[in-house]
PDB file of C-alpha atoms in Angstrom:
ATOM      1  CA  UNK R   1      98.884 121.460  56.106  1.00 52.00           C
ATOM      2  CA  UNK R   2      97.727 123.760  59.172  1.00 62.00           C
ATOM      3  CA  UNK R   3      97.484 127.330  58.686  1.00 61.00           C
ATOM      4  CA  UNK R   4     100.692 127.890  57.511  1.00 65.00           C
ATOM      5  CA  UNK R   5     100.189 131.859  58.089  1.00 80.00           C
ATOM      6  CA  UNK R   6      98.911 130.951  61.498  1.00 90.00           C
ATOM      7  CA  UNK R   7     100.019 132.988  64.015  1.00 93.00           C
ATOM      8  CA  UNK R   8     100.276 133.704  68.074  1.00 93.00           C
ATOM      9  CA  UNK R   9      97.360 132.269  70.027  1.00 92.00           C
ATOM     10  CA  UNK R  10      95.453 131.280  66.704  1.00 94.00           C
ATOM     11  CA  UNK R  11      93.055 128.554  67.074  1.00 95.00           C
ATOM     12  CA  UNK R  12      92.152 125.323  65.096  1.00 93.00           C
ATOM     13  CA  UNK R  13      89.927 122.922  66.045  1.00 96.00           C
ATOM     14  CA  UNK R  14      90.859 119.211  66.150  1.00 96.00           C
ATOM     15  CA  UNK R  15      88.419 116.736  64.577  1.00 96.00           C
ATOM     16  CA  UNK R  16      89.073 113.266  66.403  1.00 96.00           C
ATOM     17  CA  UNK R  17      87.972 114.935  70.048  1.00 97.00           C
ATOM     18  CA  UNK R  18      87.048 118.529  69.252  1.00 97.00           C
ATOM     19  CA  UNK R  19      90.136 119.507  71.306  1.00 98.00           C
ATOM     20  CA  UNK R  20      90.752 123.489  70.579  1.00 98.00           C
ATOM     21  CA  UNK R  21      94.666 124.020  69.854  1.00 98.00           C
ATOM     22  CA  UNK R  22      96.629 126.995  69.801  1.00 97.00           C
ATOM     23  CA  UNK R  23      99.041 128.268  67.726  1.00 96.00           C
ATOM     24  CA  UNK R  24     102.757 128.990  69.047  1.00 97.00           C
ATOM     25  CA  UNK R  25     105.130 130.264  66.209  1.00 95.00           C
ATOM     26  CA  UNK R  26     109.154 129.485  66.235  1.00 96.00           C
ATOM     27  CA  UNK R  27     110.811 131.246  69.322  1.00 96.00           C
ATOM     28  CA  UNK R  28     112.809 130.824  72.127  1.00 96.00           C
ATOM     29  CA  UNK R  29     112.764 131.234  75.759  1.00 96.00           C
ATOM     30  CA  UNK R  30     115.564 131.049  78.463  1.00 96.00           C
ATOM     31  CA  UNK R  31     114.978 127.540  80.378  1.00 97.00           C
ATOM     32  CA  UNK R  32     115.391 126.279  83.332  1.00 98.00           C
ATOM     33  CA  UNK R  33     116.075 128.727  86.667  1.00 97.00           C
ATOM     34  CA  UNK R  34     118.781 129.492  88.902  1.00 95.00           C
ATOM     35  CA  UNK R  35     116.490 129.405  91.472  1.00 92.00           C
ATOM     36  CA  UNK R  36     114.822 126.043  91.565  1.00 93.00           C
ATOM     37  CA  UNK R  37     116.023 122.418  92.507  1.00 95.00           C
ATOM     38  CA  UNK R  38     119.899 121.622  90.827  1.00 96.00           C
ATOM     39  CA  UNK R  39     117.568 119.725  88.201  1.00 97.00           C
ATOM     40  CA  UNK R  40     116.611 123.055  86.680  1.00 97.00           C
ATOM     41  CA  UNK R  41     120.622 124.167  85.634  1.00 97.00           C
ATOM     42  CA  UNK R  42     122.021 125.616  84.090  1.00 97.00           C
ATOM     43  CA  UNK R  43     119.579 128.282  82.471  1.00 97.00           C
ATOM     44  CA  UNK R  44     120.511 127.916  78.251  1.00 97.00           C
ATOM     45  CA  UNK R  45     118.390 129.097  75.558  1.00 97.00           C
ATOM     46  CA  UNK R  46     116.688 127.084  73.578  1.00 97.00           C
ATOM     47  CA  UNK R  47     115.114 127.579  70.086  1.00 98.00           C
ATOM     48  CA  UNK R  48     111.722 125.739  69.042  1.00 97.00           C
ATOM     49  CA  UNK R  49     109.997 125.412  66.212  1.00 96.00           C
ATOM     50  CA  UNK R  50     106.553 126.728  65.529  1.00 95.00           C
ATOM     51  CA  UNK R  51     104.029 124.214  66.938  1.00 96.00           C
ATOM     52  CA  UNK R  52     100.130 123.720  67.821  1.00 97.00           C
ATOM     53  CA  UNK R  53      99.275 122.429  71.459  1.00 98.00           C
ATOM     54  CA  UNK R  54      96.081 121.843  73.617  1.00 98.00           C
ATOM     55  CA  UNK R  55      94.162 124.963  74.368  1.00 98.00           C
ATOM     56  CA  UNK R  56      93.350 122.401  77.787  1.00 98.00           C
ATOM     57  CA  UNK R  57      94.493 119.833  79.582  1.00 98.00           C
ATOM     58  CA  UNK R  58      92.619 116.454  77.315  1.00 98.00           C
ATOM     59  CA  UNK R  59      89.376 115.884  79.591  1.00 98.00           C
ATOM     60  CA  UNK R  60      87.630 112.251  80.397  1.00 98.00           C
ATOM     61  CA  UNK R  61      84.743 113.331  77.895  1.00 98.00           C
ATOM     62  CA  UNK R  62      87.546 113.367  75.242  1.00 98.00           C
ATOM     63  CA  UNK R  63      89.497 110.692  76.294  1.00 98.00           C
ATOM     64  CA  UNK R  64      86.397 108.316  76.464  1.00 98.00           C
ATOM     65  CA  UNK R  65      86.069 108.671  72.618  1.00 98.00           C
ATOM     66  CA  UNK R  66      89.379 106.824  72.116  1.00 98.00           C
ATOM     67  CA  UNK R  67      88.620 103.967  74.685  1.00 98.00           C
ATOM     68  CA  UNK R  68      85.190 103.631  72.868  1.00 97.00           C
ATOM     69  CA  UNK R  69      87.202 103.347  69.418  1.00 96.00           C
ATOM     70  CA  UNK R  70      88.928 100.632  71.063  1.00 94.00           C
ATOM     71  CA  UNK R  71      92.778 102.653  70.748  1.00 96.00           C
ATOM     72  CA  UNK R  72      93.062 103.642  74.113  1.00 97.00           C
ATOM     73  CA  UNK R  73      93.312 102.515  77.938  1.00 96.00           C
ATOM     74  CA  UNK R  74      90.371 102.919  79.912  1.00 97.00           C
ATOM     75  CA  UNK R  75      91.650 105.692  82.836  1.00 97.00           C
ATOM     76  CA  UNK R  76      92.229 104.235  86.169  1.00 97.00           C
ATOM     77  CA  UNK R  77      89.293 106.263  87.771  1.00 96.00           C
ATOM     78  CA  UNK R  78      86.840 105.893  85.317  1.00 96.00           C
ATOM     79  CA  UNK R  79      84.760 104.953  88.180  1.00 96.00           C
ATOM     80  CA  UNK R  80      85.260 107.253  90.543  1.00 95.00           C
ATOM     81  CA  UNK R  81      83.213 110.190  91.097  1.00 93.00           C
ATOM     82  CA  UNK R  82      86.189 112.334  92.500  1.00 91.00           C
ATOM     83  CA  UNK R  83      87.598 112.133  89.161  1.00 93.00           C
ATOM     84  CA  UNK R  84      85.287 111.456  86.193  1.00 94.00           C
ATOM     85  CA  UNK R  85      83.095 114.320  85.773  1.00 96.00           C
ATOM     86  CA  UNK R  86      83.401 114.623  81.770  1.00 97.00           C
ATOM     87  CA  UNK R  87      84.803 117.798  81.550  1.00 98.00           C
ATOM     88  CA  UNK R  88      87.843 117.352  84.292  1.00 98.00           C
ATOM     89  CA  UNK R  89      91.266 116.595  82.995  1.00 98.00           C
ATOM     90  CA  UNK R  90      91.594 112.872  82.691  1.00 98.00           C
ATOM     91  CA  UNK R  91      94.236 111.183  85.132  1.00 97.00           C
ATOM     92  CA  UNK R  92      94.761 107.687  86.259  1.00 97.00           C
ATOM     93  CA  UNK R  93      96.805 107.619  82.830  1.00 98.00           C
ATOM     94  CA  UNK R  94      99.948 106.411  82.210  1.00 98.00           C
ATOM     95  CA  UNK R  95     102.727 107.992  79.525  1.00 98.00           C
ATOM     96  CA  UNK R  96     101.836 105.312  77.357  1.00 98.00           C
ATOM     97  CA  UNK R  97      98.350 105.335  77.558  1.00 98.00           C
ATOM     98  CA  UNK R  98      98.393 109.418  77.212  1.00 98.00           C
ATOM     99  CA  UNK R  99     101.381 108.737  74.100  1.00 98.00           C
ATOM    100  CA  UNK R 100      98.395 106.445  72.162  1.00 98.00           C
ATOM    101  CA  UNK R 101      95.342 109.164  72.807  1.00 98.00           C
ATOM    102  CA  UNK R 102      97.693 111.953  70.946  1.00 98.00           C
ATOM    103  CA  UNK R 103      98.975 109.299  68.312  1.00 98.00           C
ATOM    104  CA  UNK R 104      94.921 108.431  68.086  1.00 98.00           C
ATOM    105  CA  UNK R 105      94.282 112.157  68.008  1.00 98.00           C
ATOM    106  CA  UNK R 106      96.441 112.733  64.901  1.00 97.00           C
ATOM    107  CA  UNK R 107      98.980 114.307  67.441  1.00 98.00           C
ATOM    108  CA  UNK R 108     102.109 113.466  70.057  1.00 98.00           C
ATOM    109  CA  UNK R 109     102.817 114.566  73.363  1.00 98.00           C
ATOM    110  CA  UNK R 110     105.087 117.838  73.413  1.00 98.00           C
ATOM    111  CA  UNK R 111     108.605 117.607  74.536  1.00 98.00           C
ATOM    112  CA  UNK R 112     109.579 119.326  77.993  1.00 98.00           C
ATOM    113  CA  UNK R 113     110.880 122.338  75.926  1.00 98.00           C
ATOM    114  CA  UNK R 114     107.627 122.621  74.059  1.00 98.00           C
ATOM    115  CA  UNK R 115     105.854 122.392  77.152  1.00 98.00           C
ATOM    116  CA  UNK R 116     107.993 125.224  79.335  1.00 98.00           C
ATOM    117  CA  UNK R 117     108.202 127.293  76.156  1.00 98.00           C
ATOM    118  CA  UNK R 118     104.040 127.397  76.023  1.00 98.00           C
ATOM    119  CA  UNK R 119     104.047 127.638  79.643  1.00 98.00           C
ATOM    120  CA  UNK R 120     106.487 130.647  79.890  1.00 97.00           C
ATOM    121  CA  UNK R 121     106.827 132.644  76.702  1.00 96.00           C
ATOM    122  CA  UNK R 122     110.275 134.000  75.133  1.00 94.00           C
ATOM    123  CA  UNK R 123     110.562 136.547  78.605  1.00 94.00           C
ATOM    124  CA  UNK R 124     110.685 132.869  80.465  1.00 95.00           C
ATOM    125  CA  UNK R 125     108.107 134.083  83.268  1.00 97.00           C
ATOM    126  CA  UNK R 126     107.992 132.224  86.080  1.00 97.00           C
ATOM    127  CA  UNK R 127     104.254 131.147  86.587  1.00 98.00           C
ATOM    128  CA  UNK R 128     102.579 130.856  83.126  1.00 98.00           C
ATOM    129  CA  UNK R 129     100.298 134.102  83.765  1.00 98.00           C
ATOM    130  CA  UNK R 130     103.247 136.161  85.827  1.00 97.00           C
ATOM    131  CA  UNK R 131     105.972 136.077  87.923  1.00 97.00           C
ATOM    132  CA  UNK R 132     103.385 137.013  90.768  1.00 96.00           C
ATOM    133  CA  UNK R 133     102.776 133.397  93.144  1.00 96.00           C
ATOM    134  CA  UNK R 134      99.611 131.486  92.333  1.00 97.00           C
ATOM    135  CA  UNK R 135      96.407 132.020  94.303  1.00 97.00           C
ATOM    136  CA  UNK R 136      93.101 129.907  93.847  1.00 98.00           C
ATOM    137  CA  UNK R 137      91.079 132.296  91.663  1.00 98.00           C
ATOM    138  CA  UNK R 138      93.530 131.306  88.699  1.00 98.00           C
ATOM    139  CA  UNK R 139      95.127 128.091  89.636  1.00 98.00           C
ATOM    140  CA  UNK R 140      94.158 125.056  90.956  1.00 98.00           C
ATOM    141  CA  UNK R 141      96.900 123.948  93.646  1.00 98.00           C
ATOM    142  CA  UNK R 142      97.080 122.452  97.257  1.00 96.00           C
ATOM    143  CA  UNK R 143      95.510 124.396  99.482  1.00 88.00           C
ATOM    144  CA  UNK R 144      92.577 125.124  97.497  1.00 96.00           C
ATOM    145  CA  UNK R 145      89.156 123.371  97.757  1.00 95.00           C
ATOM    146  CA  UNK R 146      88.822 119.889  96.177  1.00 92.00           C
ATOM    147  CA  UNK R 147      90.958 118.212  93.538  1.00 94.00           C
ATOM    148  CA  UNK R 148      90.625 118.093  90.085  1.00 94.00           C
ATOM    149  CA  UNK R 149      88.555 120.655  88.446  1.00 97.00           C
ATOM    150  CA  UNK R 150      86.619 121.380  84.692  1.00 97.00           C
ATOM    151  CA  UNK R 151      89.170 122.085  82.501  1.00 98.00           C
ATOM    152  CA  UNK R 152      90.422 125.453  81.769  1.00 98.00           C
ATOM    153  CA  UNK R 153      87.631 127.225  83.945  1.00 97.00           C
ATOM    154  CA  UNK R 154      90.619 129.676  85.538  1.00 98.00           C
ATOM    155  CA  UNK R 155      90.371 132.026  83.063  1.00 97.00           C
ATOM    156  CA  UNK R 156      92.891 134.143  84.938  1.00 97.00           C
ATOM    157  CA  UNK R 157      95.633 131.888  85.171  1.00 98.00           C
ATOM    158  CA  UNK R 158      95.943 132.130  80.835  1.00 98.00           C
ATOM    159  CA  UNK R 159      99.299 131.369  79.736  1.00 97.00           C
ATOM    160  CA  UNK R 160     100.835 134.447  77.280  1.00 96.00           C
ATOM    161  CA  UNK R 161      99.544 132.565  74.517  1.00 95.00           C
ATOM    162  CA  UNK R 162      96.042 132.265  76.487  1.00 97.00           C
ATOM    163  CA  UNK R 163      96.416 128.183  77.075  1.00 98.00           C
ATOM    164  CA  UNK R 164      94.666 127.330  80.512  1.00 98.00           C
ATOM    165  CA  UNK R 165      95.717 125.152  83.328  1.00 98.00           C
ATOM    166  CA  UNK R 166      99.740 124.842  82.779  1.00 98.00           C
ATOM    167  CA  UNK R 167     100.049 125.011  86.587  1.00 98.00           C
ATOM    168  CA  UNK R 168      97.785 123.618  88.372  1.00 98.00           C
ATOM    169  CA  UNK R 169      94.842 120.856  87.836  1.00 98.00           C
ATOM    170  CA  UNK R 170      97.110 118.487  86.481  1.00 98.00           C
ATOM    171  CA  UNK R 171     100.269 117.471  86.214  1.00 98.00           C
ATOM    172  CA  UNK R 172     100.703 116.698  82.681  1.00 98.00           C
ATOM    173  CA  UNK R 173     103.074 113.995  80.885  1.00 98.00           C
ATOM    174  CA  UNK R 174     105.589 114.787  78.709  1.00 98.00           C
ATOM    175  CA  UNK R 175     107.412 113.224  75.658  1.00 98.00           C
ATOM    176  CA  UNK R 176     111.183 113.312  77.554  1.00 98.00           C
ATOM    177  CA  UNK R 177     112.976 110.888  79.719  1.00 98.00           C
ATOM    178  CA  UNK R 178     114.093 112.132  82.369  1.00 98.00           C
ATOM    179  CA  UNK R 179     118.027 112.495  83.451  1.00 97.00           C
ATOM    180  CA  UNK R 180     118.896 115.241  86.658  1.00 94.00           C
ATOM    181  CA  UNK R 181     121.775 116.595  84.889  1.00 95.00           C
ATOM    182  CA  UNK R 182     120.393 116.986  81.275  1.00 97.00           C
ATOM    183  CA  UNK R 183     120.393 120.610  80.910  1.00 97.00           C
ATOM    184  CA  UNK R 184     124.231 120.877  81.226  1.00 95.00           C
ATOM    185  CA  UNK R 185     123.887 119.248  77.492  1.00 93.00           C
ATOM    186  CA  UNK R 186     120.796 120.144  76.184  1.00 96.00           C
ATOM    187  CA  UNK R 187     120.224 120.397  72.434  1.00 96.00           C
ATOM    188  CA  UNK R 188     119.556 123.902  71.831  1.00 97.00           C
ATOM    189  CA  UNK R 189     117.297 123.702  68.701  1.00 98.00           C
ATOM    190  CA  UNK R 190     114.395 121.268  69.404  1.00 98.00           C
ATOM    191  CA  UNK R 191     115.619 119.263  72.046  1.00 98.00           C
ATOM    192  CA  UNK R 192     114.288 115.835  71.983  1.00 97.00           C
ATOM    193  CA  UNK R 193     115.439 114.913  75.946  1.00 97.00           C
ATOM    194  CA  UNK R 194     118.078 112.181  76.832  1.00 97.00           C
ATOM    195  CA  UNK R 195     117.749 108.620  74.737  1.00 96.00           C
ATOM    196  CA  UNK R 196     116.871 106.449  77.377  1.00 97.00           C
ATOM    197  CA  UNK R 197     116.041 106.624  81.275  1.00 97.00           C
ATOM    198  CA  UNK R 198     113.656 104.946  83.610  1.00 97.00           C
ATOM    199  CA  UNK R 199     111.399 108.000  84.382  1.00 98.00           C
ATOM    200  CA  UNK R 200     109.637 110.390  82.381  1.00 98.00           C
ATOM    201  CA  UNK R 201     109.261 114.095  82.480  1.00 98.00           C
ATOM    202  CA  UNK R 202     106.285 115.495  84.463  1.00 98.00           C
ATOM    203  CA  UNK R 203     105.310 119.044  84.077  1.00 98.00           C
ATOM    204  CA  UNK R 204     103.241 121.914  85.442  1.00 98.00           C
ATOM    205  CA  UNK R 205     102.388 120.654  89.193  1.00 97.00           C
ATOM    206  CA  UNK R 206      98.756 119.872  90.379  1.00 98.00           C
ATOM    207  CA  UNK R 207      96.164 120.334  92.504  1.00 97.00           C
ATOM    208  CA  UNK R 208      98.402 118.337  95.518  1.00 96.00           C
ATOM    209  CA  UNK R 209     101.254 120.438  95.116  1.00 97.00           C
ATOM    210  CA  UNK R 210     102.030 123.907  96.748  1.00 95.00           C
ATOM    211  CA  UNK R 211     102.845 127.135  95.118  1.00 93.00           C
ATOM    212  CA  UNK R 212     106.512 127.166  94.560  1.00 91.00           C
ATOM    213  CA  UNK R 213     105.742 123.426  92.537  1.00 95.00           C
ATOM    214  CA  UNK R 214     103.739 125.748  90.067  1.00 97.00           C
ATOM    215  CA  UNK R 215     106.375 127.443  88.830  1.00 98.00           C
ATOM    216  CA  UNK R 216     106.865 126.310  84.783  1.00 98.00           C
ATOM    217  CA  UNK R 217     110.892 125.407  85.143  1.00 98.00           C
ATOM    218  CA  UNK R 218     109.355 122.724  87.828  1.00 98.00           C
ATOM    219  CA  UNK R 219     110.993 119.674  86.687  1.00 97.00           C
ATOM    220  CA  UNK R 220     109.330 116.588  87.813  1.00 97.00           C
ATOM    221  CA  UNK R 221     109.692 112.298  86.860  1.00 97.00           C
ATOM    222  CA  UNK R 222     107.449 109.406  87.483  1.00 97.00           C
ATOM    223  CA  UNK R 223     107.834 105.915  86.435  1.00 98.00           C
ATOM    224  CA  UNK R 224     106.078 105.882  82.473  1.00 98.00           C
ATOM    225  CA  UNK R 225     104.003 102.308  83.094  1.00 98.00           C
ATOM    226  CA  UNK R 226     102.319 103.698  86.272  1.00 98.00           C
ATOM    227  CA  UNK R 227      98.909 105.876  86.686  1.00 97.00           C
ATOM    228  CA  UNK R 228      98.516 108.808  88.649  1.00 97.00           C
ATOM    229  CA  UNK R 229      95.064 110.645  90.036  1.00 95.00           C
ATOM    230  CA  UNK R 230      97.098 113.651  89.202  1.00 96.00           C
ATOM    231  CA  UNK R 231      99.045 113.500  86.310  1.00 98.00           C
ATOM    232  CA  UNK R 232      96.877 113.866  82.647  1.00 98.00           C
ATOM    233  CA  UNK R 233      98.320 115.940  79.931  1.00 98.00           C
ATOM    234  CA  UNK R 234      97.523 117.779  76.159  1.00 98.00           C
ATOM    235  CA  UNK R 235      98.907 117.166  72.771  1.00 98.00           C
ATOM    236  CA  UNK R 236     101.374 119.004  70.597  1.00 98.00           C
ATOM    237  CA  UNK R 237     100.932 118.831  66.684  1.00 96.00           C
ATOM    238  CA  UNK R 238     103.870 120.142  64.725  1.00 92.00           C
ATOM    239  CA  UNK R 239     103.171 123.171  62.511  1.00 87.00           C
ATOM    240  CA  UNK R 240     102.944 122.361  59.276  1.00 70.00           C
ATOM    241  CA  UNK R 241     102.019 118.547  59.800  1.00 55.00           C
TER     242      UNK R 241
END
């Protein structure tokens, strides 16, 4: 088992990609805002287990491994120069092609409450480095130069438990379907997301989205079989496992 003494921000690397993963131990955070979209009501408190999740969104370097080893997808813009530098996040990816890298990678995709609870920490900030707006020296949104960038080289915009690129980059796919009105009956330990849908939870806004899309309650959906230039993700392993 992993470090069962781990604690906060403790790393470990993982051997099928060399992916660094950080250590989260059981907490909870207040989720969801009063001030977003209707999507993001009510606010409730929810508890999570302790979990490890990518230090990083998973880049094309990485994700090349599992298409060479025959598991995986090959990425929609492997081709194209705008998007397949080795170390930028990997896109062009659908849920279930980013589902079967973690599954390859001895790992799953976290749910939406694993994700906001690495993004914002038990004081539920509002971006993952403060509840100041984002600017381009530590995120990676619309309005700054280019697209897709290496991943994790905004030091500055370090999550409380120092993971890089929450908002910003990419999007990322998560492990819930999506439903608008879930949180009015949310699970409150663990919450595993509705049981069926036809959309899946995106999370953490990209480099096409403006500011206020940044902020970690920022629910999002797009349609699991499809492949987006922005959307990647990172892996969750369960503490423990």
């Amino acid at each position: 088992s992993l470090l069962l003494d781990a604690a906060l921000g403790d790393t470990w690397v993982r051997p099928a990609d060399e992916m660094t993963m950080v250590y989260l131990p059981a907490g909870s955070i207040p989720m969801g805002s009063e001030e977003g979209e209707p999507v993001e009501a009510p606010v409730h408190e929810v508890a999570l287990d302790a979990f490890w999740i990518d230090r990083t969104e998973v880049t094309n370097a990485q994700y090349e491994r599992c298409v060479n080893e025959v598991y995986c997808e090959s990425s929609y813009f492997v081709d194209d120069a705008n998007y397949n530098d080795d170390d930028y996040p990997v896109g062009g990816v659908s849920w279930y092609d980013a589902g079967m890298y973690c599954e390859w990678a001895g790992a799953r995709l976290p749910t939406e409450a694993e994700w906001e609870y690495a993004a914002r920490g038990p004081e539920g900030l509002k971006y993952p480095w403060s509840d100041e707006k984002p600017v381009c020296e530590i995120a990676q949104f619309g309005g700054c130069d280019g697209d897709t960038i290496p991943a994790g080289s905004l030091t500055g915009g370090a999550s409380w438990a120092g993971l890089l690129d929450m908002a910003g980059n990419a999007s990322e796919w998560v492990s819930d379907w999506y439903k608008n009105d879930y949180y009015a009956d949310s699970e409150l330990q663990n919450p595993q997301g509705p049981n069926s849908g036809i959309s899946k939870v995106v999370r953490g806004g990209s480099w096409g989205n403006g500011a206020l899309y940044l902020r970690s309650a920022t629910r999002d959906s797009f349609v699991p079989e499809n492949q987006y230039a922005y959307v990647g993700f990172r892996c969750v392993v369960e503490s423990g496992s």
